[in-house]
Amino acid sequence: MNERVLIVDDEPNLRKVLGAHLSREGYEVALATDGEAALQLIEKGGVDVVVTDLVMPKLDGLALLRLVVDSYPDLPVIMITAHGTIDSAVEALKLGAFDYITKPFEREELKAVIAKAARSRQLFKKNANPEADRGRYQIIGESARMLEIYSIIAKVADAPSTVLVTGESGTGKELVAGALHANSRRRDKPFIKVNCAAIPHDLLESELFGHERGAFTGAVQAKPGRFELADQGTLFLDEIGEVPVDMQVKLLRALQESEFERVGGIKTVHVDVRIVVATSRDLKKAIEAGKFREDLFYRLNVVPIFLPPLRERAEDIPLLVEHFREKYNARLGKKLMGFSQASMEKLLQYGWPGNIRELENVVERTLLFCEREVVEAADLPEQLREVPTPAQGTAALRPADVPAGKVDAKEFVEARSDEMWRELLVQKLAETQGNVTQAARLLGITRKTLQTKMKELGLREPPDADEGGD
Ligand SMILES: Nc1ncnc2c1ncn2[C@@H]1O[C@H](COP(=O)(O)OP(=O)(O)OP(=O)(O)O)[C@@H](O)[C@H]1O
Ligand SMILES: [Mg+2]
């Protein structure tokens, strides 16, 4: 089969000329007018070589190059540069471009470069090892602890054994569950996720095992549960620690015997499902407290995978920051070049209570607001620059974004991005001198909700500030 070359350029003429050249050489040609369109085509698969211009609207050539190098390291990218812009060509090569060609094209040069790239691609395809390729599943991190996790994933992905993924919130438990599925022979079969914490207790059984018609009020029709939907595939039970004890018995049986009955049904259903469960709770403690059955724990804990908190593998922070910078540059159409050393130090020093999810949010938010090319420490959100005691440091807020006084928190945040929560909370806490109760009142939410939100965002409750305020 002929190699497929994707030409990315915003100039229609250039696309036409290049395209004609390449078809004449026997290549299949695909065209895109900017980096974003190119990425979409690449994601669909089937592209063997990318030839891209440097300057384009939306996502430019270098940004596209970065993304490709990151996500498709074996897809050769050739940059088109104008004469006299050798610097950018060199930069492109440093970033991992396969080669560059200069405008106007020398036919022979073009032919040679593309042929070389196509050959390299052929070689890669021949030696491709899809298992290893899928191994990473976009999990970023090269620390010893992460390497260990990759090796466990590779070892157990294809085994039928139940895997228990633990770790603090935002450490990537769901990502690992997905990687296990993607690396298994079940990868083309369903990956079904159930968030046990999100389903009301009285609906959990029917959600998991399905129900027959008329099993309970509202059961107008028979419905298969997630176990049945996951047949032949993987069932991911997230927040397993939240399953009520009486359901745990039923779950245990389903796991042990691979069979169960639908709610209100008499027929026994058999399924072939690989089970991955996750929890950010300490199940051992839950057992002691009588909230989790020990027998179920042992049944689940066949292969434990513990994801360390980000603060214990801070060496991965720069890589993660890079990864998310590229992701959000592309997504938000930004061209942020990087983080200054001072800002990186802040990122490294911070404790990341929300782990990678928090880091991702921080990078996204920083990109969104930063108007410089390189992020300085001052551009980072409040919680990274200092412990957020509401009495100080509100200067960095964009007060214009948050109206003074009473605000309907839900409406306010819904109209904006989730990231606005932090801005909103910090601002209201500042207005009330850190009085959580009063701040909650201004926001029209309960004190408890506010505290939970603060915890999620890694905002510390100001010492003493709330005492007596109640
Ligand atoms: N190692 C990683 N590399 C890249 N992205 C990551 C990594 N770990 C986590 N993420 C990203 O961080 C976010 C949170 O990850 P995930 O949902 O898997 O965490 P979790 O442990 O399930 O959290 P929770 O307990 O709160 O459900 C996701 O957007 C995920 O893609
Ligand atoms: Mg999760």
Short mmCIF file of C-alpha atoms and ligand atoms in Angstrom, two decimals:
data_model
loop_
_atom_site.label_atom_id
_atom_site.label_comp_id
_atom_site.label_asym_id
_atom_site.label_seq_id
_atom_site.Cartn_x
_atom_site.Cartn_y
_atom_site.Cartn_z
CA MET A 1 0.00 0.00 0.00
CA ASN A 2 1.17 3.50 -0.74
CA GLU A 3 2.28 5.76 2.01
CA ARG A 4 -0.12 8.48 2.94
CA VAL A 5 1.35 11.96 3.20
CA LEU A 6 -0.53 14.67 5.01
CA ILE A 7 0.19 18.20 3.77
CA VAL A 8 -0.59 20.94 6.25
CA ASP A 9 -0.55 24.48 4.96
CA ASP A 10 -2.90 27.42 4.97
CA GLU A 11 -1.91 28.48 1.45
CA PRO A 12 -4.12 26.68 -1.06
CA ASN A 13 -1.56 27.06 -3.84
CA LEU A 14 1.17 25.45 -1.91
CA ARG A 15 -1.06 22.56 -0.97
CA LYS A 16 -1.95 22.10 -4.60
CA VAL A 17 1.62 22.18 -5.89
CA LEU A 18 2.96 19.90 -3.17
CA GLY A 19 0.01 17.58 -3.46
CA ALA A 20 0.47 17.26 -7.21
CA HIS A 21 4.17 16.53 -6.79
CA LEU A 22 3.56 13.85 -4.27
CA SER A 23 0.73 12.12 -6.08
CA ARG A 24 2.96 11.97 -9.10
CA GLU A 25 5.52 10.20 -6.95
CA GLY A 26 2.87 7.66 -6.09
CA TYR A 27 1.95 8.81 -2.61
CA GLU A 28 -1.55 9.06 -1.32
CA VAL A 29 -2.17 12.67 -0.36
CA ALA A 30 -4.29 14.16 2.42
CA LEU A 31 -4.67 17.90 2.97
CA ALA A 32 -5.28 20.10 6.00
CA THR A 33 -5.41 23.88 6.26
CA ASP A 34 -4.15 24.19 9.81
CA GLY A 35 -2.64 22.25 12.66
CA GLU A 36 -5.92 21.49 14.31
CA ALA A 37 -7.45 19.97 11.21
CA ALA A 38 -4.21 18.04 10.75
CA LEU A 39 -4.38 16.62 14.24
CA GLN A 40 -7.88 15.41 13.65
CA LEU A 41 -6.78 13.56 10.54
CA ILE A 42 -3.79 12.11 12.35
CA GLU A 43 -5.96 10.95 15.21
CA LYS A 44 -8.16 9.09 12.77
CA GLY A 45 -5.11 7.08 11.75
CA GLY A 46 -3.59 6.13 8.44
CA VAL A 47 -1.21 9.05 8.07
CA ASP A 48 2.39 7.98 7.44
CA VAL A 49 4.24 11.24 6.90
CA VAL A 50 3.33 14.81 7.85
CA VAL A 51 4.59 17.77 5.84
CA THR A 52 3.69 21.00 7.56
CA ASP A 53 4.22 24.69 7.10
CA LEU A 54 5.49 26.67 10.08
CA VAL A 55 3.19 29.64 10.12
CA MET A 56 -0.48 28.84 10.15
CA PRO A 57 -3.59 30.08 11.91
CA LYS A 58 -4.88 28.28 15.01
CA LEU A 59 -2.29 25.62 15.67
CA ASP A 60 1.01 26.45 14.00
CA GLY A 61 3.64 24.10 12.65
CA LEU A 62 5.85 23.95 15.72
CA ALA A 63 2.91 23.35 18.03
CA LEU A 64 1.69 20.60 15.74
CA LEU A 65 5.17 19.14 15.70
CA ARG A 66 5.30 19.10 19.49
CA LEU A 67 1.99 17.34 19.73
CA VAL A 68 2.91 14.75 17.15
CA VAL A 69 6.31 14.07 18.70
CA ASP A 70 4.59 13.63 22.02
CA SER A 71 1.71 11.42 21.01
CA TYR A 72 2.92 9.80 17.79
CA PRO A 73 6.66 9.62 18.20
CA ASP A 74 7.03 7.38 15.17
CA LEU A 75 5.21 9.60 12.74
CA PRO A 76 7.82 11.58 10.80
CA VAL A 77 7.14 15.30 10.52
CA ILE A 78 8.80 17.39 7.82
CA MET A 79 8.73 21.14 8.23
CA ILE A 80 8.39 23.54 5.35
CA THR A 81 10.45 26.65 5.96
CA ALA A 82 10.95 29.71 3.87
CA HIS A 83 14.44 30.58 2.71
CA GLY A 84 16.34 32.48 5.36
CA THR A 85 14.46 31.08 8.31
CA ILE A 86 17.07 28.51 9.14
CA ASP A 87 16.69 29.21 12.87
CA SER A 88 13.20 27.87 12.97
CA ALA A 89 14.29 24.87 10.95
CA VAL A 90 16.95 24.13 13.52
CA GLU A 91 14.48 24.56 16.32
CA ALA A 92 12.14 22.16 14.58
CA LEU A 93 14.88 19.56 14.28
CA LYS A 94 15.70 19.95 17.94
CA LEU A 95 12.07 19.37 18.80
CA GLY A 96 12.10 16.15 16.88
CA ALA A 97 11.18 17.04 13.30
CA PHE A 98 12.31 14.37 10.87
CA ASP A 99 13.72 16.93 8.45
CA TYR A 100 12.85 20.20 6.75
CA ILE A 101 12.43 21.44 3.21
CA THR A 102 12.73 24.99 2.04
CA LYS A 103 10.37 27.04 -0.08
CA PRO A 104 10.46 27.26 -3.08
CA PHE A 105 10.84 23.53 -3.43
CA GLU A 106 13.63 21.76 -5.18
CA ARG A 107 11.90 18.82 -6.70
CA GLU A 108 14.72 16.39 -6.07
CA GLU A 109 15.16 17.53 -2.52
CA LEU A 110 11.49 17.10 -1.82
CA LYS A 111 11.46 13.68 -3.36
CA ALA A 112 14.45 12.52 -1.36
CA VAL A 113 13.22 13.80 1.96
CA ILE A 114 9.75 12.33 1.62
CA ALA A 115 11.13 9.00 0.48
CA LYS A 116 13.43 8.89 3.48
CA ALA A 117 10.55 9.66 5.84
CA ALA A 118 8.32 7.09 4.20
CA ARG A 119 11.04 4.47 4.56
CA SER A 120 11.45 5.24 8.21
CA ARG A 121 7.73 4.90 8.64
CA GLN A 122 7.70 1.54 6.86
CA LEU A 123 10.43 0.32 9.14
CA PHE A 124 8.50 1.40 12.15
CA LYS A 125 5.34 -0.28 10.97
CA LYS A 126 7.20 -3.51 10.37
CA ASN A 127 8.68 -3.53 13.83
CA ALA A 128 5.67 -2.04 15.50
CA ASN A 129 4.69 -3.68 18.68
CA PRO A 130 1.19 -2.58 19.42
CA GLU A 131 1.35 -4.02 22.92
CA ALA A 132 4.29 -1.88 23.92
CA ASP A 133 2.78 1.01 22.04
CA ARG A 134 -0.40 0.90 23.99
CA GLY A 135 1.53 0.30 27.19
CA ARG A 136 1.75 3.89 28.11
CA TYR A 137 -1.79 4.83 27.32
CA GLN A 138 -0.87 8.46 27.66
CA ILE A 139 0.25 8.00 31.23
CA ILE A 140 2.99 10.54 31.68
CA GLY A 141 5.87 10.10 34.07
CA GLU A 142 9.31 8.55 34.01
CA SER A 143 9.98 8.35 37.74
CA ALA A 144 11.04 5.00 39.14
CA ARG A 145 7.64 4.62 40.77
CA MET A 146 5.81 5.16 37.52
CA LEU A 147 8.10 2.81 35.61
CA GLU A 148 7.23 0.18 38.16
CA ILE A 149 3.56 0.82 37.55
CA TYR A 150 3.98 0.51 33.77
CA SER A 151 5.64 -2.82 34.25
CA ILE A 152 2.82 -4.08 36.48
CA ILE A 153 0.29 -2.89 33.90
CA ALA A 154 2.13 -4.70 31.14
CA LYS A 155 2.33 -7.86 33.20
CA VAL A 156 -1.23 -8.10 34.42
CA ALA A 157 -3.22 -6.36 31.69
CA ASP A 158 -4.05 -9.58 29.96
CA ALA A 159 -4.57 -11.67 33.06
CA PRO A 160 -8.12 -12.29 34.23
CA SER A 161 -7.23 -11.34 37.80
CA THR A 162 -9.00 -8.52 39.56
CA VAL A 163 -6.95 -5.38 40.01
CA LEU A 164 -7.38 -2.97 42.89
CA VAL A 165 -6.10 0.50 42.06
CA THR A 166 -5.58 2.77 45.02
CA GLY A 167 -4.21 6.26 45.46
CA GLU A 168 -5.27 9.73 46.43
CA SER A 169 -7.75 11.66 44.39
CA GLY A 170 -6.40 12.74 41.02
CA THR A 171 -3.46 10.34 40.91
CA GLY A 172 -4.63 8.63 37.73
CA LYS A 173 -6.57 5.60 38.94
CA GLU A 174 -9.06 5.79 36.15
CA LEU A 175 -6.29 6.25 33.63
CA VAL A 176 -4.65 3.06 34.86
CA ALA A 177 -7.93 1.18 34.64
CA GLY A 178 -8.22 2.32 31.03
CA ALA A 179 -4.64 1.31 30.33
CA LEU A 180 -5.27 -2.16 31.70
CA HIS A 181 -8.19 -2.57 29.36
CA ALA A 182 -6.38 -1.10 26.37
CA ASN A 183 -3.49 -3.48 26.89
CA SER A 184 -5.62 -6.56 27.18
CA ARG A 185 -7.09 -8.84 24.59
CA ARG A 186 -10.41 -7.36 25.58
CA ARG A 187 -9.48 -4.01 24.16
CA ASP A 188 -12.03 -4.16 21.35
CA LYS A 189 -14.75 -5.16 23.75
CA PRO A 190 -16.59 -2.77 26.06
CA PHE A 191 -14.92 -0.86 28.86
CA ILE A 192 -17.73 -0.09 31.25
CA LYS A 193 -17.30 2.26 34.13
CA VAL A 194 -19.46 2.53 37.21
CA ASN A 195 -18.90 5.26 39.72
CA CYS A 196 -20.27 3.58 42.81
CA ALA A 197 -20.25 6.83 44.75
CA ALA A 198 -22.45 8.59 42.22
CA ILE A 199 -25.28 6.07 42.20
CA PRO A 200 -27.87 6.21 44.97
CA HIS A 201 -27.65 3.14 47.18
CA ASP A 202 -31.09 1.84 46.35
CA LEU A 203 -30.34 1.96 42.62
CA LEU A 204 -26.91 0.41 42.74
CA GLU A 205 -28.05 -3.18 42.53
CA SER A 206 -30.16 -2.63 39.45
CA GLU A 207 -27.45 -0.47 37.94
CA LEU A 208 -24.91 -3.27 38.35
CA PHE A 209 -27.04 -6.32 37.73
CA GLY A 210 -29.97 -4.96 35.77
CA HIS A 211 -33.64 -5.54 36.48
CA GLU A 212 -36.66 -7.26 35.04
CA ARG A 213 -39.76 -5.43 34.04
CA GLY A 214 -41.85 -4.45 37.04
CA ALA A 215 -39.10 -5.28 39.52
CA PHE A 216 -39.80 -2.00 41.30
CA THR A 217 -41.79 1.14 40.72
CA GLY A 218 -40.39 2.80 37.67
CA ALA A 219 -39.00 -0.39 36.19
CA VAL A 220 -41.22 -0.14 33.17
CA GLN A 221 -38.87 -2.14 31.05
CA ALA A 222 -36.33 -4.86 31.66
CA LYS A 223 -32.82 -3.49 31.57
CA PRO A 224 -29.42 -5.14 31.57
CA GLY A 225 -26.96 -3.99 34.20
CA ARG A 226 -23.36 -2.91 33.79
CA PHE A 227 -22.10 -6.43 34.39
CA GLU A 228 -24.01 -7.62 31.37
CA LEU A 229 -22.99 -4.64 29.29
CA ALA A 230 -19.36 -5.36 30.10
CA ASP A 231 -19.59 -9.00 29.01
CA GLN A 232 -16.34 -10.00 27.25
CA GLY A 233 -14.85 -6.69 28.26
CA THR A 234 -13.73 -4.87 31.38
CA LEU A 235 -15.89 -3.54 34.19
CA PHE A 236 -14.35 -0.68 36.11
CA LEU A 237 -15.91 -0.17 39.53
CA ASP A 238 -14.76 3.22 40.70
CA GLU A 239 -15.03 4.31 44.34
CA ILE A 240 -15.63 0.73 45.41
CA GLY A 241 -15.28 1.85 49.04
CA GLU A 242 -18.66 3.57 48.77
CA VAL A 243 -20.63 0.41 48.07
CA PRO A 244 -22.97 -0.27 51.01
CA VAL A 245 -22.29 -3.43 52.99
CA ASP A 246 -25.41 -5.33 51.91
CA MET A 247 -24.49 -4.80 48.27
CA GLN A 248 -20.97 -5.97 48.98
CA VAL A 249 -22.31 -9.48 49.62
CA LYS A 250 -24.00 -9.57 46.24
CA LEU A 251 -20.97 -8.13 44.57
CA LEU A 252 -18.75 -10.74 46.13
CA ARG A 253 -20.90 -13.51 44.78
CA ALA A 254 -20.99 -11.97 41.31
CA LEU A 255 -17.21 -11.71 41.32
CA GLN A 256 -16.64 -15.18 42.66
CA GLU A 257 -19.11 -17.04 40.50
CA SER A 258 -19.28 -14.67 37.53
CA GLU A 259 -23.03 -14.97 37.83
CA PHE A 260 -25.94 -13.10 39.31
CA GLU A 261 -29.63 -12.45 38.86
CA ARG A 262 -31.22 -9.27 37.64
CA VAL A 263 -33.32 -7.47 40.24
CA GLY A 264 -36.72 -9.11 40.21
CA GLY A 265 -35.41 -11.88 37.98
CA ILE A 266 -35.05 -15.59 38.56
CA LYS A 267 -32.79 -16.48 35.69
CA THR A 268 -29.09 -16.66 36.54
CA VAL A 269 -26.97 -14.58 34.20
CA HIS A 270 -23.39 -15.62 33.40
CA VAL A 271 -20.84 -13.15 32.22
CA ASP A 272 -17.18 -13.08 31.34
CA VAL A 273 -15.95 -9.80 32.76
CA ARG A 274 -12.56 -8.57 33.83
CA ILE A 275 -12.90 -6.51 36.98
CA VAL A 276 -10.83 -3.46 37.83
CA VAL A 277 -11.77 -1.51 40.94
CA ALA A 278 -10.47 1.71 42.38
CA THR A 279 -10.77 3.63 45.58
CA SER A 280 -9.15 6.62 47.20
CA ARG A 281 -10.31 5.32 50.58
CA ASP A 282 -8.24 3.26 52.93
CA LEU A 283 -10.11 -0.03 52.69
CA LYS A 284 -8.20 -1.55 55.61
CA LYS A 285 -9.56 1.20 57.83
CA ALA A 286 -13.03 0.74 56.37
CA ILE A 287 -12.80 -2.95 57.27
CA GLU A 288 -11.86 -2.08 60.84
CA ALA A 289 -14.78 0.31 60.98
CA GLY A 290 -17.10 -2.44 59.76
CA LYS A 291 -17.85 -0.55 56.55
CA PHE A 292 -16.13 -2.92 54.18
CA ARG A 293 -16.24 -6.69 54.10
CA GLU A 294 -12.92 -8.36 54.56
CA ASP A 295 -13.79 -11.26 52.25
CA LEU A 296 -14.63 -8.85 49.46
CA PHE A 297 -11.40 -6.97 50.06
CA TYR A 298 -9.33 -10.11 49.61
CA ARG A 299 -11.32 -11.02 46.53
CA LEU A 300 -10.55 -7.60 45.02
CA ASN A 301 -7.00 -7.21 46.17
CA VAL A 302 -5.52 -9.89 43.92
CA VAL A 303 -3.30 -7.41 42.09
CA PRO A 304 -2.88 -4.17 44.01
CA ILE A 305 -1.62 -1.11 42.17
CA PHE A 306 -0.86 1.86 44.36
CA LEU A 307 -0.49 5.22 42.66
CA PRO A 308 1.82 7.45 44.67
CA PRO A 309 0.79 11.04 45.29
CA LEU A 310 2.42 13.54 42.98
CA ARG A 311 4.43 15.12 45.78
CA GLU A 312 6.27 11.82 46.16
CA ARG A 313 7.38 11.81 42.55
CA ALA A 314 7.98 15.49 41.98
CA GLU A 315 10.55 14.62 39.32
CA ASP A 316 7.61 13.91 37.02
CA ILE A 317 6.23 17.41 37.42
CA PRO A 318 8.20 19.03 34.57
CA LEU A 319 7.14 16.30 32.14
CA LEU A 320 3.52 16.57 33.18
CA VAL A 321 3.64 20.34 32.90
CA GLU A 322 5.02 20.03 29.38
CA HIS A 323 2.37 17.53 28.47
CA PHE A 324 -0.47 19.69 29.70
CA ARG A 325 1.07 22.85 28.27
CA GLU A 326 0.97 21.30 24.84
CA LYS A 327 -2.47 19.90 25.36
CA TYR A 328 -3.95 23.23 26.39
CA ASN A 329 -1.94 25.27 23.92
CA ALA A 330 -3.63 23.19 21.27
CA ARG A 331 -7.01 23.19 22.88
CA LEU A 332 -7.11 26.87 23.75
CA GLY A 333 -5.25 28.06 20.68
CA LYS A 334 -2.45 29.50 22.81
CA LYS A 335 1.23 29.70 22.08
CA LEU A 336 2.73 29.55 25.48
CA MET A 337 6.38 28.60 25.17
CA GLY A 338 7.14 27.36 28.64
CA PHE A 339 7.56 28.02 32.30
CA SER A 340 10.32 30.16 33.77
CA GLN A 341 12.70 28.56 36.20
CA ALA A 342 11.20 30.47 39.11
CA SER A 343 7.70 29.34 38.22
CA MET A 344 8.87 25.76 37.78
CA GLU A 345 10.37 25.90 41.25
CA LYS A 346 7.01 26.90 42.63
CA LEU A 347 5.40 24.02 40.83
CA LEU A 348 7.99 21.65 42.25
CA GLN A 349 7.64 22.95 45.79
CA TYR A 350 3.90 22.84 45.95
CA GLY A 351 2.26 19.89 47.72
CA TRP A 352 -0.41 19.08 45.09
CA PRO A 353 -3.18 17.80 47.33
CA GLY A 354 -5.29 17.30 44.21
CA ASN A 355 -2.41 15.55 42.47
CA ILE A 356 -2.32 15.38 38.67
CA ARG A 357 -5.87 16.58 38.24
CA GLU A 358 -4.92 19.72 40.15
CA LEU A 359 -1.73 20.14 38.15
CA GLU A 360 -3.67 19.85 34.92
CA ASN A 361 -6.16 22.45 36.11
CA VAL A 362 -3.36 24.77 37.16
CA VAL A 363 -1.67 24.54 33.77
CA GLU A 364 -4.94 25.06 31.91
CA ARG A 365 -5.88 28.02 34.01
CA THR A 366 -2.44 29.56 33.80
CA LEU A 367 -2.46 29.26 30.03
CA LEU A 368 -5.87 30.78 29.86
CA PHE A 369 -4.91 33.90 31.75
CA CYS A 370 -1.23 34.30 30.97
CA GLU A 371 -0.48 36.90 28.36
CA ARG A 372 3.26 36.37 28.30
CA GLU A 373 5.11 33.81 26.25
CA VAL A 374 6.75 32.30 29.27
CA VAL A 375 4.92 31.76 32.53
CA GLU A 376 6.39 33.61 35.47
CA ALA A 377 5.80 32.72 39.10
CA ALA A 378 3.40 35.65 39.36
CA ASP A 379 1.17 34.09 36.71
CA LEU A 380 0.57 31.00 38.78
CA PRO A 381 -2.60 30.64 40.78
CA GLU A 382 -2.69 31.83 44.31
CA GLN A 383 -2.31 28.51 46.07
CA LEU A 384 1.06 27.94 44.45
CA ARG A 385 2.53 31.26 45.29
CA GLU A 386 1.62 31.17 48.90
CA VAL A 387 -0.58 29.42 51.36
CA PRO A 388 -3.82 31.23 50.71
CA THR A 389 -4.68 33.08 53.85
CA PRO A 390 -7.55 35.23 52.70
CA ALA A 391 -6.28 38.31 54.48
CA GLN A 392 -3.45 38.65 52.00
CA GLY A 393 -2.69 38.08 48.40
CA THR A 394 -5.97 38.88 46.80
CA ALA A 395 -4.13 41.31 44.56
CA ALA A 396 -3.49 38.64 41.99
CA LEU A 397 -7.14 37.94 41.59
CA ARG A 398 -9.08 39.38 38.81
CA PRO A 399 -11.65 41.02 41.02
CA ALA A 400 -13.51 42.14 37.95
CA ASP A 401 -14.39 38.52 37.43
CA VAL A 402 -16.07 38.17 40.78
CA PRO A 403 -18.76 40.64 41.76
CA ALA A 404 -18.71 41.82 45.36
CA GLY A 405 -21.35 40.74 47.82
CA LYS A 406 -23.90 38.03 47.26
CA VAL A 407 -23.29 35.75 44.30
CA ASP A 408 -25.16 32.66 43.24
CA ALA A 409 -22.21 30.31 43.23
CA LYS A 410 -23.76 27.63 41.04
CA GLU A 411 -24.98 30.04 38.43
CA PHE A 412 -21.72 31.95 38.45
CA VAL A 413 -19.56 28.91 37.96
CA GLU A 414 -21.82 27.28 35.46
CA ALA A 415 -21.64 30.32 33.26
CA ARG A 416 -17.86 30.10 33.33
CA SER A 417 -15.40 27.28 33.67
CA ASP A 418 -14.97 25.06 36.67
CA GLU A 419 -11.73 26.84 37.27
CA MET A 420 -13.67 29.84 38.42
CA TRP A 421 -14.46 28.09 41.66
CA ARG A 422 -11.09 28.90 43.08
CA GLU A 423 -11.28 32.52 42.08
CA LEU A 424 -14.73 32.75 43.53
CA LEU A 425 -13.92 31.08 46.82
CA VAL A 426 -10.73 32.98 47.43
CA GLN A 427 -12.48 36.23 46.67
CA LYS A 428 -15.42 35.56 48.96
CA LEU A 429 -13.17 34.33 51.74
CA ALA A 430 -11.20 37.51 51.40
CA GLU A 431 -14.37 39.58 51.60
CA THR A 432 -15.39 37.85 54.79
CA GLN A 433 -11.92 37.83 56.34
CA GLY A 434 -11.81 34.09 56.02
CA ASN A 435 -15.12 33.38 57.68
CA VAL A 436 -16.25 30.19 56.00
CA THR A 437 -19.81 30.45 57.24
CA GLN A 438 -20.27 33.98 55.98
CA ALA A 439 -18.55 33.19 52.71
CA ALA A 440 -20.85 30.23 52.19
CA ARG A 441 -23.81 32.49 52.85
CA LEU A 442 -22.62 34.98 50.23
CA LEU A 443 -22.31 32.13 47.77
CA GLY A 444 -25.64 30.59 48.54
CA ILE A 445 -24.11 27.23 49.36
CA THR A 446 -23.78 25.33 52.60
CA ARG A 447 -20.73 25.63 54.76
CA LYS A 448 -20.05 21.97 54.23
CA THR A 449 -20.14 22.32 50.45
CA LEU A 450 -17.78 25.24 50.67
CA GLN A 451 -15.37 23.27 52.84
CA THR A 452 -15.48 20.31 50.51
CA LYS A 453 -14.85 22.58 47.55
CA MET A 454 -11.93 24.21 49.34
CA LYS A 455 -10.45 20.82 50.04
CA GLU A 456 -10.88 19.76 46.43
CA LEU A 457 -9.10 22.87 45.27
CA GLY A 458 -6.36 22.49 47.83
CA LEU A 459 -7.36 25.68 49.58
CA ARG A 460 -6.50 25.45 53.22
CA GLU A 461 -8.93 26.65 55.77
CA PRO A 462 -7.44 29.73 57.42
CA PRO A 463 -6.38 28.91 60.98
CA ASP A 464 -8.79 30.26 63.56
CA ALA A 465 -10.46 32.50 61.04
CA ASP A 466 -13.67 30.55 61.25
CA GLU A 467 -13.73 30.08 64.99
CA GLY A 468 -16.53 31.86 66.60
CA GLY A 469 -17.80 32.90 63.23
CA ASP A 470 -20.49 30.30 63.49
N1 LIG B 1 0.33 10.06 34.88
C1 LIG B 1 -0.56 10.84 34.25
N2 LIG B 1 -0.27 11.35 33.05
C2 LIG B 1 -1.13 12.15 32.41
N3 LIG B 1 -2.32 12.49 32.88
C3 LIG B 1 -2.67 12.02 34.08
C4 LIG B 1 -1.82 11.16 34.83
N4 LIG B 1 -2.44 10.84 35.97
C5 LIG B 1 -3.61 11.47 35.95
N5 LIG B 1 -3.78 12.18 34.82
C6 LIG B 1 -4.94 13.02 34.48
O1 LIG B 1 -5.40 13.60 35.67
C7 LIG B 1 -6.82 13.55 35.75
C8 LIG B 1 -7.23 12.74 36.94
O2 LIG B 1 -6.92 11.38 36.73
P1 LIG B 1 -7.91 10.20 37.14
O3 LIG B 1 -9.31 10.59 36.88
O4 LIG B 1 -7.43 8.96 36.53
O5 LIG B 1 -7.63 10.23 38.70
P2 LIG B 1 -8.29 9.38 39.85
O6 LIG B 1 -7.18 8.80 40.62
O7 LIG B 1 -9.31 8.45 39.27
O8 LIG B 1 -8.98 10.50 40.72
P3 LIG B 1 -10.30 10.40 41.67
O9 LIG B 1 -9.94 9.54 42.83
O10 LIG B 1 -10.52 11.81 42.07
O11 LIG B 1 -11.39 9.84 40.82
C9 LIG B 1 -7.28 12.97 34.44
O12 LIG B 1 -7.59 14.02 33.57
C10 LIG B 1 -6.09 12.19 33.95
O13 LIG B 1 -6.09 12.11 32.56
MG MG B 2 -11.35 8.45 39.44
#
